[in-house]
Short mmCIF file of N, CA and C in Angstrom, two decimals:
data_model
loop_
_atom_site.label_atom_id
_atom_site.label_comp_id
_atom_site.label_asym_id
_atom_site.label_seq_id
_atom_site.Cartn_x
_atom_site.Cartn_y
_atom_site.Cartn_z
N MET A 1 50.53 16.63 -1.02
CA MET A 1 49.66 16.63 0.15
C MET A 1 48.20 16.82 -0.28
N ALA A 2 47.96 17.68 -1.25
CA ALA A 2 46.60 17.93 -1.72
C ALA A 2 46.00 16.66 -2.34
N GLN A 3 46.83 15.90 -3.09
CA GLN A 3 46.34 14.65 -3.68
C GLN A 3 45.97 13.64 -2.58
N TYR A 4 46.75 13.62 -1.53
CA TYR A 4 46.48 12.72 -0.41
C TYR A 4 45.14 13.08 0.24
N LEU A 5 44.88 14.35 0.43
CA LEU A 5 43.62 14.79 1.03
C LEU A 5 42.43 14.46 0.13
N ILE A 6 42.61 14.62 -1.17
CA ILE A 6 41.54 14.27 -2.12
C ILE A 6 41.27 12.76 -2.07
N LEU A 7 42.34 11.96 -2.02
CA LEU A 7 42.20 10.50 -1.95
C LEU A 7 41.49 10.08 -0.66
N VAL A 8 41.88 10.67 0.47
CA VAL A 8 41.25 10.35 1.75
C VAL A 8 39.78 10.76 1.72
N SER A 9 39.50 11.91 1.14
CA SER A 9 38.12 12.38 1.05
C SER A 9 37.27 11.42 0.21
N ARG A 10 37.81 10.95 -0.91
CA ARG A 10 37.09 10.00 -1.76
C ARG A 10 36.86 8.67 -1.03
N MET A 11 37.87 8.21 -0.31
CA MET A 11 37.74 6.95 0.42
C MET A 11 36.68 7.09 1.53
N ASN A 12 36.66 8.22 2.18
CA ASN A 12 35.65 8.45 3.22
C ASN A 12 34.24 8.44 2.60
N LYS A 13 34.10 9.04 1.43
CA LYS A 13 32.80 9.04 0.75
C LYS A 13 32.38 7.62 0.38
N ILE A 14 33.33 6.83 -0.11
CA ILE A 14 33.04 5.45 -0.48
C ILE A 14 32.64 4.65 0.76
N LEU A 15 33.39 4.80 1.83
CA LEU A 15 33.05 4.09 3.07
C LEU A 15 31.69 4.51 3.60
N LEU A 16 31.39 5.78 3.51
CA LEU A 16 30.10 6.27 3.95
C LEU A 16 28.97 5.67 3.11
N LEU A 17 29.16 5.60 1.79
CA LEU A 17 28.16 5.00 0.92
C LEU A 17 27.97 3.51 1.22
N VAL A 18 29.06 2.80 1.45
CA VAL A 18 28.96 1.38 1.78
C VAL A 18 28.22 1.20 3.10
N PHE A 19 28.53 2.02 4.08
CA PHE A 19 27.85 1.95 5.38
C PHE A 19 26.36 2.24 5.23
N LEU A 20 26.01 3.29 4.49
CA LEU A 20 24.60 3.62 4.31
C LEU A 20 23.86 2.54 3.54
N ALA A 21 24.52 1.95 2.55
CA ALA A 21 23.89 0.87 1.79
C ALA A 21 23.63 -0.35 2.68
N SER A 22 24.55 -0.63 3.59
CA SER A 22 24.37 -1.78 4.48
C SER A 22 23.20 -1.58 5.44
N LEU A 23 22.89 -0.34 5.76
CA LEU A 23 21.77 -0.07 6.66
C LEU A 23 20.43 -0.49 6.06
N PHE A 24 20.34 -0.51 4.74
CA PHE A 24 19.10 -0.92 4.09
C PHE A 24 18.82 -2.41 4.29
N PHE A 25 19.88 -3.20 4.46
CA PHE A 25 19.70 -4.64 4.61
C PHE A 25 19.48 -5.07 6.06
N VAL A 26 20.02 -4.37 7.01
CA VAL A 26 19.91 -4.74 8.41
C VAL A 26 18.47 -4.68 8.92
N PRO A 27 17.71 -3.61 8.71
CA PRO A 27 16.36 -3.58 9.25
C PRO A 27 15.46 -4.70 8.74
N SER A 28 15.58 -5.06 7.48
CA SER A 28 14.72 -6.12 6.97
C SER A 28 15.03 -7.45 7.65
N ARG A 29 16.30 -7.73 7.92
CA ARG A 29 16.68 -8.96 8.60
C ARG A 29 16.19 -8.94 10.05
N VAL A 30 16.29 -7.79 10.71
CA VAL A 30 15.83 -7.66 12.08
C VAL A 30 14.32 -7.86 12.14
N LEU A 31 13.59 -7.29 11.19
CA LEU A 31 12.14 -7.46 11.15
C LEU A 31 11.77 -8.92 10.90
N GLU A 32 12.52 -9.58 10.01
CA GLU A 32 12.25 -10.99 9.72
C GLU A 32 12.46 -11.83 10.97
N ASP A 33 13.56 -11.59 11.71
CA ASP A 33 13.82 -12.32 12.95
C ASP A 33 12.71 -12.07 13.97
N ARG A 34 12.27 -10.82 14.05
CA ARG A 34 11.21 -10.47 14.99
C ARG A 34 9.90 -11.17 14.61
N ASP A 35 9.60 -11.24 13.30
CA ASP A 35 8.39 -11.93 12.84
C ASP A 35 8.47 -13.42 13.17
N THR A 36 9.64 -14.02 12.94
CA THR A 36 9.82 -15.44 13.25
C THR A 36 9.62 -15.68 14.73
N ALA A 37 10.20 -14.84 15.58
CA ALA A 37 10.05 -14.99 17.03
C ALA A 37 8.59 -14.82 17.45
N ALA A 38 7.90 -13.85 16.87
CA ALA A 38 6.50 -13.62 17.23
C ALA A 38 5.65 -14.82 16.85
N VAL A 39 5.87 -15.37 15.67
CA VAL A 39 5.10 -16.53 15.24
C VAL A 39 5.45 -17.73 16.11
N PHE A 40 6.73 -17.89 16.46
CA PHE A 40 7.08 -19.04 17.29
C PHE A 40 6.48 -18.90 18.69
N ASN A 41 6.33 -17.69 19.18
CA ASN A 41 5.64 -17.50 20.46
C ASN A 41 4.20 -17.98 20.36
N GLN A 42 3.57 -17.83 19.20
CA GLN A 42 2.22 -18.35 19.00
C GLN A 42 2.23 -19.89 18.99
N VAL A 43 3.28 -20.48 18.45
CA VAL A 43 3.43 -21.93 18.46
C VAL A 43 3.56 -22.42 19.90
N LEU A 44 4.39 -21.74 20.69
CA LEU A 44 4.53 -22.08 22.11
C LEU A 44 3.19 -22.01 22.84
N ALA A 45 2.46 -20.95 22.61
CA ALA A 45 1.15 -20.77 23.24
C ALA A 45 0.20 -21.89 22.82
N SER A 46 0.27 -22.33 21.58
CA SER A 46 -0.59 -23.41 21.09
C SER A 46 -0.30 -24.71 21.83
N PHE A 47 0.97 -24.99 22.08
CA PHE A 47 1.32 -26.19 22.84
C PHE A 47 0.86 -26.05 24.29
N ARG A 48 1.05 -24.89 24.86
CA ARG A 48 0.68 -24.69 26.27
C ARG A 48 -0.83 -24.77 26.50
N THR A 49 -1.61 -24.43 25.50
CA THR A 49 -3.06 -24.50 25.63
C THR A 49 -3.65 -25.75 25.00
N GLY A 50 -2.83 -26.51 24.28
CA GLY A 50 -3.32 -27.72 23.62
C GLY A 50 -4.22 -27.42 22.45
N SER A 51 -3.93 -26.37 21.70
CA SER A 51 -4.76 -25.97 20.58
C SER A 51 -4.16 -26.44 19.26
N SER A 52 -4.66 -27.55 18.76
CA SER A 52 -4.17 -28.07 17.48
C SER A 52 -4.56 -27.13 16.34
N LYS A 53 -5.69 -26.47 16.48
CA LYS A 53 -6.16 -25.54 15.43
C LYS A 53 -5.19 -24.37 15.27
N GLU A 54 -4.78 -23.78 16.39
CA GLU A 54 -3.84 -22.66 16.34
C GLU A 54 -2.46 -23.12 15.88
N LEU A 55 -2.05 -24.30 16.31
CA LEU A 55 -0.76 -24.84 15.92
C LEU A 55 -0.72 -25.10 14.41
N ALA A 56 -1.79 -25.65 13.87
CA ALA A 56 -1.85 -25.98 12.44
C ALA A 56 -1.77 -24.75 11.55
N LYS A 57 -2.09 -23.58 12.08
CA LYS A 57 -1.97 -22.34 11.29
C LYS A 57 -0.53 -22.09 10.86
N HIS A 58 0.42 -22.72 11.54
CA HIS A 58 1.83 -22.48 11.26
C HIS A 58 2.49 -23.65 10.53
N PHE A 59 1.68 -24.59 10.03
CA PHE A 59 2.20 -25.73 9.29
C PHE A 59 2.36 -25.37 7.81
N GLU A 60 3.32 -26.03 7.18
CA GLU A 60 3.40 -26.03 5.73
C GLU A 60 2.17 -26.81 5.23
N PRO A 61 1.83 -26.74 3.96
CA PRO A 61 0.69 -27.51 3.45
C PRO A 61 0.83 -29.02 3.69
N SER A 62 2.07 -29.50 3.75
CA SER A 62 2.35 -30.90 4.04
C SER A 62 3.39 -30.94 5.16
N ILE A 63 3.18 -31.80 6.16
CA ILE A 63 4.08 -31.84 7.31
C ILE A 63 4.42 -33.28 7.64
N LEU A 64 5.70 -33.52 7.95
CA LEU A 64 6.16 -34.81 8.42
C LEU A 64 5.91 -34.86 9.92
N LEU A 65 5.11 -35.80 10.37
CA LEU A 65 4.73 -35.88 11.78
C LEU A 65 5.10 -37.26 12.32
N ASN A 66 5.82 -37.26 13.45
CA ASN A 66 6.16 -38.49 14.16
C ASN A 66 5.59 -38.35 15.56
N LEU A 67 4.59 -39.15 15.85
CA LEU A 67 3.95 -39.12 17.16
C LEU A 67 4.18 -40.47 17.81
N ASN A 68 5.19 -40.54 18.67
CA ASN A 68 5.57 -41.80 19.35
C ASN A 68 5.82 -42.95 18.38
N GLY A 69 6.55 -42.66 17.33
CA GLY A 69 6.91 -43.71 16.37
C GLY A 69 5.93 -43.90 15.23
N GLN A 70 4.77 -43.27 15.30
CA GLN A 70 3.81 -43.31 14.19
C GLN A 70 4.18 -42.19 13.22
N ASN A 71 4.95 -42.54 12.20
CA ASN A 71 5.45 -41.56 11.23
C ASN A 71 4.51 -41.43 10.05
N GLY A 72 4.47 -40.25 9.50
CA GLY A 72 3.72 -40.05 8.28
C GLY A 72 3.87 -38.65 7.75
N ASN A 73 3.64 -38.52 6.47
CA ASN A 73 3.61 -37.22 5.83
C ASN A 73 2.14 -36.88 5.65
N TYR A 74 1.68 -35.84 6.34
CA TYR A 74 0.25 -35.53 6.39
C TYR A 74 -0.03 -34.15 5.83
N SER A 75 -1.26 -33.97 5.39
CA SER A 75 -1.69 -32.64 5.02
C SER A 75 -1.84 -31.84 6.31
N LYS A 76 -1.91 -30.56 6.15
CA LYS A 76 -2.09 -29.65 7.29
C LYS A 76 -3.33 -30.05 8.11
N THR A 77 -4.43 -30.36 7.43
CA THR A 77 -5.68 -30.72 8.09
C THR A 77 -5.57 -32.06 8.81
N GLN A 78 -4.96 -33.05 8.16
CA GLN A 78 -4.78 -34.35 8.79
C GLN A 78 -3.93 -34.23 10.06
N ALA A 79 -2.84 -33.47 9.96
CA ALA A 79 -1.95 -33.29 11.12
C ALA A 79 -2.69 -32.59 12.25
N GLU A 80 -3.54 -31.64 11.92
CA GLU A 80 -4.33 -30.95 12.95
C GLU A 80 -5.20 -31.94 13.71
N PHE A 81 -5.88 -32.85 13.01
CA PHE A 81 -6.75 -33.82 13.67
C PHE A 81 -5.96 -34.82 14.52
N ILE A 82 -4.79 -35.22 14.03
CA ILE A 82 -3.94 -36.13 14.80
C ILE A 82 -3.49 -35.46 16.10
N LEU A 83 -3.09 -34.19 16.01
CA LEU A 83 -2.66 -33.46 17.20
C LEU A 83 -3.83 -33.15 18.13
N LYS A 84 -5.00 -32.95 17.56
CA LYS A 84 -6.19 -32.72 18.39
C LYS A 84 -6.43 -33.94 19.29
N ASP A 85 -6.31 -35.12 18.69
CA ASP A 85 -6.47 -36.36 19.46
C ASP A 85 -5.35 -36.50 20.50
N PHE A 86 -4.12 -36.15 20.12
CA PHE A 86 -3.00 -36.21 21.07
C PHE A 86 -3.26 -35.29 22.27
N PHE A 87 -3.66 -34.05 22.01
CA PHE A 87 -3.92 -33.10 23.10
C PHE A 87 -5.12 -33.54 23.96
N ARG A 88 -6.10 -34.20 23.33
CA ARG A 88 -7.25 -34.69 24.10
C ARG A 88 -6.80 -35.79 25.06
N LYS A 89 -5.94 -36.68 24.59
CA LYS A 89 -5.44 -37.78 25.43
C LYS A 89 -4.37 -37.33 26.42
N ASN A 90 -3.67 -36.25 26.09
CA ASN A 90 -2.57 -35.75 26.91
C ASN A 90 -2.73 -34.24 27.11
N PRO A 91 -3.70 -33.82 27.92
CA PRO A 91 -3.93 -32.38 28.11
C PRO A 91 -2.67 -31.69 28.64
N PRO A 92 -2.40 -30.48 28.15
CA PRO A 92 -1.16 -29.81 28.52
C PRO A 92 -1.12 -29.34 29.97
N LYS A 93 0.04 -29.51 30.53
CA LYS A 93 0.33 -28.96 31.85
C LYS A 93 1.38 -27.85 31.71
N ASP A 94 2.36 -28.11 30.82
CA ASP A 94 3.40 -27.11 30.56
C ASP A 94 4.13 -27.48 29.27
N PHE A 95 4.74 -26.48 28.67
CA PHE A 95 5.60 -26.68 27.50
C PHE A 95 6.73 -25.68 27.59
N SER A 96 7.96 -26.15 27.39
CA SER A 96 9.11 -25.25 27.43
C SER A 96 10.11 -25.65 26.37
N ILE A 97 10.83 -24.65 25.89
CA ILE A 97 11.87 -24.87 24.89
C ILE A 97 13.20 -25.07 25.62
N LEU A 98 13.90 -26.13 25.27
CA LEU A 98 15.20 -26.43 25.87
C LEU A 98 16.35 -25.93 25.02
N HIS A 99 16.15 -25.95 23.71
CA HIS A 99 17.24 -25.59 22.79
C HIS A 99 16.65 -25.14 21.46
N LYS A 100 17.32 -24.20 20.84
CA LYS A 100 16.95 -23.81 19.48
C LYS A 100 18.21 -23.64 18.66
N GLY A 101 18.09 -23.85 17.38
CA GLY A 101 19.25 -23.72 16.51
C GLY A 101 18.80 -23.67 15.07
N GLY A 102 19.77 -23.72 14.19
CA GLY A 102 19.46 -23.70 12.78
C GLY A 102 20.70 -23.51 11.95
N ASN A 103 20.51 -23.54 10.66
CA ASN A 103 21.63 -23.33 9.75
C ASN A 103 21.38 -22.07 8.92
N GLY A 104 21.60 -20.97 9.55
CA GLY A 104 21.42 -19.69 8.86
C GLY A 104 19.95 -19.39 8.64
N ASN A 105 19.64 -18.92 7.46
CA ASN A 105 18.27 -18.54 7.13
C ASN A 105 17.48 -19.69 6.52
N ALA A 106 18.14 -20.84 6.29
CA ALA A 106 17.48 -21.93 5.59
C ALA A 106 16.44 -22.64 6.45
N SER A 107 16.79 -23.02 7.68
CA SER A 107 15.83 -23.69 8.54
C SER A 107 16.19 -23.49 10.01
N LEU A 108 15.19 -23.67 10.85
CA LEU A 108 15.35 -23.53 12.29
C LEU A 108 14.78 -24.78 12.95
N TYR A 109 15.30 -25.09 14.13
CA TYR A 109 14.69 -26.18 14.89
C TYR A 109 14.62 -25.79 16.35
N TYR A 110 13.65 -26.38 17.02
CA TYR A 110 13.42 -26.14 18.44
C TYR A 110 13.23 -27.50 19.11
N VAL A 111 13.89 -27.69 20.25
CA VAL A 111 13.71 -28.89 21.05
C VAL A 111 13.06 -28.46 22.35
N GLY A 112 11.97 -29.13 22.70
CA GLY A 112 11.26 -28.74 23.91
C GLY A 112 10.74 -29.92 24.68
N THR A 113 10.14 -29.61 25.82
CA THR A 113 9.52 -30.62 26.68
C THR A 113 8.05 -30.26 26.85
N TYR A 114 7.20 -31.23 26.58
CA TYR A 114 5.75 -31.08 26.76
C TYR A 114 5.34 -31.95 27.94
N LEU A 115 4.71 -31.34 28.92
CA LEU A 115 4.24 -32.07 30.10
C LEU A 115 2.72 -32.15 30.08
N SER A 116 2.23 -33.38 30.31
CA SER A 116 0.80 -33.56 30.52
C SER A 116 0.64 -34.09 31.94
N GLU A 117 -0.58 -34.40 32.33
CA GLU A 117 -0.81 -34.91 33.69
C GLU A 117 -0.04 -36.19 33.96
N ASN A 118 0.02 -37.08 32.97
CA ASN A 118 0.58 -38.41 33.19
C ASN A 118 1.91 -38.68 32.48
N SER A 119 2.31 -37.82 31.56
CA SER A 119 3.48 -38.13 30.75
C SER A 119 4.31 -36.89 30.45
N GLN A 120 5.53 -37.17 30.04
CA GLN A 120 6.43 -36.12 29.59
C GLN A 120 6.91 -36.50 28.19
N PHE A 121 6.93 -35.52 27.28
CA PHE A 121 7.29 -35.77 25.89
C PHE A 121 8.41 -34.84 25.47
N ARG A 122 9.28 -35.36 24.61
CA ARG A 122 10.30 -34.54 23.96
C ARG A 122 9.71 -34.12 22.61
N VAL A 123 9.83 -32.84 22.29
CA VAL A 123 9.25 -32.29 21.07
C VAL A 123 10.37 -31.69 20.22
N LEU A 124 10.41 -32.05 18.97
CA LEU A 124 11.34 -31.47 18.00
C LEU A 124 10.52 -30.83 16.90
N ILE A 125 10.69 -29.54 16.73
CA ILE A 125 9.95 -28.78 15.72
C ILE A 125 10.96 -28.23 14.72
N LYS A 126 10.74 -28.50 13.45
CA LYS A 126 11.61 -27.97 12.40
C LYS A 126 10.78 -27.09 11.47
N GLY A 127 11.34 -25.95 11.12
CA GLY A 127 10.61 -25.05 10.24
C GLY A 127 11.52 -24.13 9.47
N ASN A 128 10.91 -23.38 8.61
CA ASN A 128 11.62 -22.41 7.77
C ASN A 128 11.12 -21.01 8.05
N PRO A 129 12.03 -20.05 8.13
CA PRO A 129 11.57 -18.66 8.20
C PRO A 129 10.91 -18.29 6.88
N LYS A 130 9.79 -17.64 6.95
CA LYS A 130 9.04 -17.21 5.76
C LYS A 130 8.72 -15.73 5.90
N ASP A 131 8.15 -15.16 4.84
CA ASP A 131 7.79 -13.75 4.88
C ASP A 131 6.82 -13.45 6.02
N ASP A 132 5.95 -14.43 6.32
CA ASP A 132 4.96 -14.22 7.38
C ASP A 132 5.41 -14.80 8.72
N GLY A 133 6.70 -15.11 8.87
CA GLY A 133 7.22 -15.54 10.15
C GLY A 133 7.91 -16.88 10.13
N PHE A 134 7.18 -17.98 10.31
CA PHE A 134 7.78 -19.29 10.52
C PHE A 134 6.78 -20.36 10.10
N ARG A 135 7.21 -21.33 9.29
CA ARG A 135 6.35 -22.42 8.84
C ARG A 135 6.98 -23.76 9.23
N ILE A 136 6.20 -24.59 9.91
CA ILE A 136 6.67 -25.89 10.39
C ILE A 136 6.52 -26.93 9.29
N PHE A 137 7.63 -27.64 8.99
CA PHE A 137 7.56 -28.71 8.00
C PHE A 137 7.74 -30.09 8.62
N SER A 138 8.18 -30.16 9.89
CA SER A 138 8.39 -31.44 10.55
C SER A 138 8.21 -31.28 12.05
N MET A 139 7.59 -32.31 12.67
CA MET A 139 7.41 -32.28 14.11
C MET A 139 7.47 -33.71 14.65
N GLU A 140 8.23 -33.88 15.73
CA GLU A 140 8.30 -35.16 16.42
C GLU A 140 7.89 -34.94 17.86
N ILE A 141 7.00 -35.80 18.35
CA ILE A 141 6.57 -35.77 19.75
C ILE A 141 6.76 -37.18 20.27
N LEU A 142 7.74 -37.36 21.15
CA LEU A 142 8.11 -38.69 21.63
C LEU A 142 8.02 -38.74 23.14
N GLN A 143 7.33 -39.77 23.65
CA GLN A 143 7.21 -39.91 25.10
C GLN A 143 8.59 -40.16 25.69
N MET A 144 8.87 -39.52 26.82
CA MET A 144 10.22 -39.54 27.39
C MET A 144 10.70 -40.95 27.72
N ASN A 145 9.88 -41.82 28.25
CA ASN A 145 10.37 -43.15 28.57
C ASN A 145 10.74 -43.93 27.31
N SER A 146 10.11 -43.60 26.17
CA SER A 146 10.50 -44.22 24.90
C SER A 146 11.57 -43.39 24.20
N TYR A 147 11.82 -42.18 24.69
CA TYR A 147 12.81 -41.29 24.08
C TYR A 147 14.21 -41.87 24.18
N SER A 148 14.51 -42.56 25.29
CA SER A 148 15.86 -43.08 25.48
C SER A 148 16.20 -44.15 24.43
N THR A 149 15.20 -44.80 23.87
CA THR A 149 15.46 -45.82 22.85
C THR A 149 15.17 -45.32 21.45
N THR A 150 14.60 -44.12 21.34
CA THR A 150 14.26 -43.57 20.03
C THR A 150 15.05 -42.30 19.82
N ARG A 151 15.80 -42.25 18.76
CA ARG A 151 16.64 -41.09 18.47
C ARG A 151 15.85 -40.06 17.68
N LEU A 152 16.00 -38.78 18.04
CA LEU A 152 15.41 -37.71 17.23
C LEU A 152 16.16 -37.66 15.91
N ARG A 153 15.44 -37.56 14.83
CA ARG A 153 16.05 -37.56 13.51
C ARG A 153 16.31 -36.14 13.03
N ASP A 154 17.31 -36.03 12.15
CA ASP A 154 17.65 -34.72 11.55
C ASP A 154 16.61 -34.29 10.58
#
C-alpha cells in the first residue's frame, strides 16, 4: 500500500509539472492571436476609411495584388499607390468580413465585401501571423458583377 501511495504521489507531481509547463505556452499563443486580431481590426478600419497608406502598413515587402483581373506582384509602395487610386475611384461606403479561416499558424485568409457608392466588391485578403500581428501577402478585389465569372484563387 505504501508503494502505491508513493507511485500515486510521483504521478501527481509529474502531472502537475506537465500542467505548469503547458501554461507557459498558452499565454504566448493567446497574445499572438490578440495581436493578429488587433492588427486585422486596423486593416478593417483602413478599408472602411479608404486609407491605402494605413492599409499598406500591414503589407509584406512584396504583395500579390489582383484588382478586377489586373494581376501583379508589387512592392509595398506600388501596391499602396494602386489602392490609393482604387479608393479615389471607389470611395468607401462600408466594408464587412463574411468569412475567415486558415490553416493553423501558417496563414490566414479573410473574405469580405467592400461597398462604394456605385459598386460592390468581393475582397480576399491572405496573410501570415507575425510577431507584430498580421502581414498581408496577397489581396484580391473583384467587382461583384464580374465576380460570378471570376473565381477567387487559393
